[in-house]
Amino acid sequence: MTPRSIGVLLGAALGAGVLAAAPARAETLDTPSFTIAIERHCAEGNVSCDKVGYTGTSKKNGKAIRLNGKTMHTLCADGVTPCRFIGYEFRNGNVNYIVTDGGELTVTIGRKLVLQERGEWK
């Protein structure tokens, strides 16, 4: 195959949506009690992402929970456009999991704080 024919095939595949799915990008946060794997399933360069996976594994008993969530951002001056990335939000019923860019895990049930730990991104 020539470089030109590879380019034609690649262009056709992209046009057909065959290669359009975004690869998952993973990050891991290590806190005193949990190892948290975050996977973003949005195209590189997207400011916000509503397809984020969370797998939190307890260091105490090895049990894991898998959740779906989204990125969190500050808003720009127009009050609509997402600006600076600040972390991720995941929900499981009335349990809310926040993982910040600074490495903090916060878990609340309703308005009650049940866990707050700082960890290190790996």
Backbone as a ProteinNet text record, in pm:
[ID]
protein_1_A
[PRIMARY]
MTPRSIGVLLGAALGAGVLAAAPARAETLDTPSFTIAIERHCAEGNVSCDKVGYTGTSKKNGKAIRLNGKTMHTLCADGVTPCRFIGYEFRNGNVNYIVTDGGELTVTIGRKLVLQERGEWK
[TERTIARY]
82.7	0	87.7	45.5	119.3	66.8	147.5	98.1	-31.1	-44.3	-167.2	-287.3	-273.8	-387	-422.6	-323.6	-352.1	-432.1	-393.1	-465.4	-608.2	-629.5	-764.8	-849	-792.1	-864.6	-896.2	-799	-819.9	-929.7	-925.3	-1028.1	-1165	-1174	-1301.7	-1352	-1261.1	-1300.3	-1351.3	-1282.3	-1326.8	-1461.5	-1477.8	-1604	-1718.6	-1689.8	-1794	-1815.2	-1733.6	-1748.2	-1680.5	-1603.6	-1539.1	-1436.1	-1359.1	-1255.9	-1293	-1416.2	-1455.9	-1468.9	-1477.1	-1490.4	-1363.4	-1380.8	-1266.1	-1206.6	-1074.1	-1012	-1024.3	-1035	-1044.1	-908.6	-911.6	-789.9	-807.6	-711	-725.1	-630.9	-679.7	-601.7	-632.8	-538.9	-561.6	-531.1	-624.1	-605.1	-589	-481	-452.1	-472.4	-578.9	-605.7	-572.2	-575	-546.5	-638.9	-764.8	-861.1	-901	-876.7	-926.1	-825.4	-835.8	-769.8	-881.7	-874.5	-982.5	-929.2	-987.2	-951.9	-1057.9	-1014.2	-1102.9	-1072.7	-1175.7	-1159.8	-1251.1	-1189.7	-1267	-1287.9	-1413.1	-1448.3	-1496.2	-1425.5	-1457.6	-1333.7	-1355.7	-1245.3	-1145.7	-1019.4	-912.4	-945.1	-928.5	-954.7	-1092.4	-1185.4	-1316.6	-1298.8	-1359	-1347.6	-1425.6	-1546.4	-1626.6	-1654.4	-1686.5	-1710.1	-1817.5	-1924.1	-2031.9	-2020.9	-1907.9	-1886.9	-1758.9	-1766.6	-1651.7	-1684.4	-1593.7	-1611.3	-1529.6	-1583.2	-1519.2	-1519.3	-1403.8	-1395.8	-1319.3	-1390.1	-1328.7	-1314.4	-1189.8	-1162	-1114.3	-1181.4	-1146.9	-1015.8	-926.4	-800.9	-824	-937.1	-968.7	-1020.1	-1115	-1177.1	-1169.5	-1114	-1098.8	-1225	-1336	-1460.5	-1453.1	-1519.8	-1514.4	-1655.1	-1665.9	-1790.1	-1757.9	-1845.7	-1828.2	-1943.7	-1907.7	-2007.4	-1978.8	-2079.4	-2064	-2087.1	-2013.1	-2027.9	-1981.8	-1939.4	-1903.1	-1794	-1734.3	-1635.7	-1705.5	-1632.2	-1682.8	-1587.1	-1644.2	-1564.5	-1619.7	-1533.2	-1583.2	-1646.1	-1728.3	-1788.5	-1712.8	-1704.4	-1640.8	-1729.7	-1683.9	-1753.3	-1896.7	-1923.9	-2059.9	-2158.8	-2107.8	-2194.4	-2245.3	-2199.2	-2246.3	-2129.8	-2027.2	-1914	-1827.4	-1797.4	-1708	-1565.1	-1501.6	-1364	-1267.7	-1222.2	-1118.1	-1174.5	-1106.1	-1141.6	-1115.1	-1212.9	-1192.6	-1208.9	-1261	-1272.1	-1383.6	-1430.9	-1531.8	-1644.1	-1764	-1878.4	-1944.3	-1974.4	-2039.9	-2152.8	-2264.9	-2380.3	-2422.7	-2465.4	-2520.2	-2640.8	-2757.6	-2875.9	-2852.9	-2866	-2843	-2699.5	-2613.3	-2471.7	-2396.6	-2322.1	-2248.6	-2098.8	-2024.3	-1879.7	-1816.9	-1729.9	-1657.3	-1508.8	-1442.7	-1298.1	-1241	-1157.8	-1107.3	-974.5	-945.9	-819.1	-701.9	-725	-621.4	-604	-680.7	-663.1	-746.9	-859.1	-944.7	-1068.6	-1100.4	-1221.6	-1318.4	-1438.8	-1543.4	-1667.5	-1722.9	-1844.9	-1949.6	-2066.5	-2178	-2300.6	-2383.7	-2515.1	-2613.2	-2685.8	-2767.4	-2672.7	-2691.2	-2602.9	-2500.9	-2503.7	-2415.1	-2281	-2172.6	-2038.7	-2005.1	-1971.4	-1937.2	-1790.5	-1723	-1580.9	-1515.6	-1396.4	-1316	-1170.7	-1104.4	-965	-886	-763.5	-674.5	-582.9	-560.8	-474.6	-375.1	-309.9	-208.7	-244.4	-241.5	-265.7	-143.9	-166.5	-58	-64.1
-117.4	0	124.5	221.3	347.2	440.5	539.8	637	703.2	728.1	791.3	699.3	569.2	477.8	459.4	464.2	456.7	579.4	696.2	819.9	814.6	759.7	748.2	654.8	539.7	446.3	507.6	578.8	642	747.8	827.7	929.1	867	756.3	687.8	631.5	575.8	520.5	631.3	743.8	855.6	908.1	917.8	964.5	872.2	744	646.4	634.6	705.5	699.1	579.9	504	384.6	418.9	525.5	562.3	686.1	726	850.3	839.9	720.4	706.4	753.6	829.4	882.5	774.2	762	665.2	713.6	620.1	657.3	706.3	814.2	864.3	840.8	775.3	736.1	813.2	838.6	898.7	818.6	814.5	742.6	834	840.4	914.5	814.1	827.8	737.8	814.8	780.3	844.5	743.5	784.6	688.7	566.5	583.3	472.8	411.6	483.7	438.2	459	375.4	397.5	425	541	584.3	598.9	522.4	531.5	615.4	718.4	806.6	787.8	762.1	747.8	845.8	930.8	1025.5	963.3	958.5	898.5	1005	1116.8	1225.4	1256.8	1318.9	1350.3	1445	1424.1	1512.4	1654.8	1748.7	1887.9	1935.4	1843.4	1885.8	1952.5	2067.8	2138.6	2064	2024.4	1950.3	1810.4	1720.1	1580.9	1522.1	1469.9	1405.8	1253.7	1203.4	1058.5	1022.7	1031.9	1004.3	884.7	789	671.5	683	629.1	630	487.2	436.8	309.2	335.1	326.3	347.8	214.8	180.7	52.9	78.6	16.1	30.5	-41.4	26.2	-37.1	-127.6	-109.4	-187.8	-327	-333.1	-462.6	-503.7	-418	-451.7	-437.9	-398.7	-381.7	-256.5	-262.9	-150.7	-105.6	22.6	78.9	147.9	128.8	191.6	288.8	410.7	515.2	589.4	656.7	744.4	886.9	980.1	1118.7	1214.8	1333.4	1440.2	1527.5	1609.6	1705.2	1825.5	1898.2	2021.3	2134.9	2252.8	2369.2	2495.5	2596.8	2729.6	2781.4	2883.1	2943.4	3070.2	3094	3215.4	3336.4	3453.4	3578.9	3582.1	3507.8	3509.6	3427.1	3353.5	3274.5	3146.1	3113.3	2994.2	2903.3	2961.3	2887.2	2829.7	2697.3	2640	2691.6	2726.5	2777.8	2679.4	2710.4	2630.5	2498.8	2389.5	2257.1	2252.6	2202	2191.6	2049.1	1955.4	1818.3	1741.2	1639.6	1547.7	1531.2	1502.7	1475.4	1345	1261.4	1133.3	1118.6	1060.4	1042.3	895.6	852.7	719.3	736.8	762.2	796.2	930.8	936.9	1063.4	1076.5	985.8	992.5	1063.6	1167.6	1249.3	1233.6	1202.6	1187.1	1299.9	1378.2	1484.2	1450.4	1452.5	1432.3	1558.1	1631.8	1758.7	1743	1841.6	1847.6	1849.6	1903.9	1910.4	1781.3	1676.4	1546.3	1522.2	1589.1	1568.8	1487.6	1388.6	1308.9	1351.6	1391.3	1428.6	1347.3	1281.3	1202.3	1257.5	1289	1337.7	1251.7	1239.3	1177.3	1288.8	1330.9	1450.9	1566.6	1633.9	1745.3	1704.7	1577.7	1530.9	1483.1	1541.2	1500.3	1368.5	1264.5	1134.3	1097.8	1161.7	1133.3	1252.1	1285.5	1386.2	1347	1314.4	1272	1338.1	1369.3	1421.7	1308.7	1301.9	1198.8	1255.3	1166.4	1204.1	1143.3	1228.7	1180.3	1103.9	988	904.6	904.6
0	0	0	-73.2	-78.2	30.9	69.5	168.6	123.3	-7.8	-57.4	-37.7	-67	-51.5	95.5	182.7	326.7	368.5	319.1	350.3	300.5	179.7	124.3	211.2	251.2	336.8	472.7	530.2	659.2	648.7	542.9	521.5	505.6	433.4	415.1	547.7	627.4	756.5	848.2	850.6	933.3	884.4	754.7	698.1	732.6	744.8	777.1	927.7	1005.8	1150.7	1214.1	1137.6	1190	1296.4	1276.5	1371.4	1452.5	1450.6	1514.5	1665.9	1721.5	1865.8	1933.9	2041.2	2114.1	2202.6	2201.9	2292	2435.4	2526.9	2668	2716	2794	2857.9	3006.9	3069.4	3209.3	3300.3	3421.8	3528.8	3654.4	3747.9	3872.5	3990.5	4085.4	4208.4	4321.2	4396.4	4507.4	4637.7	4714	4843.2	4953.3	5080	5186.9	5187.7	5147.9	5155.8	5022.6	4910.7	4781	4669.2	4569.4	4441	4341.8	4277.7	4189.7	4048.2	3957.2	3814.9	3745.1	3674.4	3599.9	3451.5	3373	3227.6	3156.6	3074	2992.3	2855.2	2812	2683.3	2584.7	2580.8	2488.5	2405.6	2292.8	2202.7	2268.8	2238.5	2285.6	2244.8	2336.6	2304.4	2345.9	2377.7	2426.6	2562.5	2579.8	2707.2	2815	2785.3	2882.6	2829.3	2922.4	2883.8	2974.6	2915.1	2990.3	2989.1	2943.1	2935.7	3010.7	3143.7	3228.8	3317.6	3324.3	3409	3536.8	3645.3	3777.3	3827.9	3865.7	3935.2	4064.1	4176.3	4307.1	4377.1	4412.5	4478.4	4620.7	4716.4	4857.3	4886.7	4956.4	4998.3	5119	5187.3	5305.8	5270.7	5174.6	5144.7	4997.6	4911.7	4770.2	4687	4746.7	4671.9	4586.1	4470.8	4376.5	4339.4	4307.8	4256.4	4124.6	4026.5	3895.8	3872.8	3833.6	3812.8	3683.3	3632.9	3517.8	3564.7	3503.4	3543.6	3436.7	3482.9	3390.1	3450.7	3364.9	3411.6	3473.4	3558	3618.1	3581.6	3556.7	3517.1	3581.3	3592.6	3624	3496.1	3507.3	3388.5	3350.6	3221.6	3170.8	3201.5	3163.7	3193.6	3140.7	3032.7	2976.9	3059.7	3159.2	3245.9	3184.6	3063.7	2993.3	2952.4	2896.5	2841.7	2952.9	2947.7	3048.1	3029	3140.1	3134.1	3198.6	3318.8	3384	3437.8	3406.4	3456.7	3607.3	3685.1	3830.1	3884	3802.4	3849.9	3782.4	3855.1	3802.7	3905.1	3854.8	3941.5	3897.6	3997.7	3973.5	4074.6	4031.7	4120.8	4122	4240.8	4259.4	4352	4291.3	4370.9	4437	4570.9	4640.1	4692.9	4651.1	4688.4	4576	4614	4517.7	4543.3	4438	4445.2	4364.3	4428	4360.1	4368.5	4254.1	4247.8	4184.3	4259.6	4209.4	4136.9	4056	3985	4083	4202.1	4305	4383.5	4349.8	4413.3	4537.1	4549.7	4665.8	4627.1	4708.7	4693.7	4802.9	4763.6	4858.1	4824.9	4926.8	4909	5004.4	4949.3	5030.5	5004.6	5106.7	5094.1	5124.1	5020.3	5035	5063.3	5175.9	5214.5	5320.4	5361.9	5469.3	5411.5	5461.3	5421.1	5489	5409.9	5467.5	5447.7	5353	5331.6	5260.4	5306.6	5238.2	5258	5146.4	5150.2	5038.1	5067.4	4965.4	4920.4	4790.4	4735.8	4638	4566.8	4469.7	4333.8	4230	4094.1	4047.8	3987.5	3934	3783.1
[MASK]
++++++++++++++++++++++++++++++++++++++++++++++++++++++++++++++++++++++++++++++++++++++++++++++++++++++++++++++++++++++++++

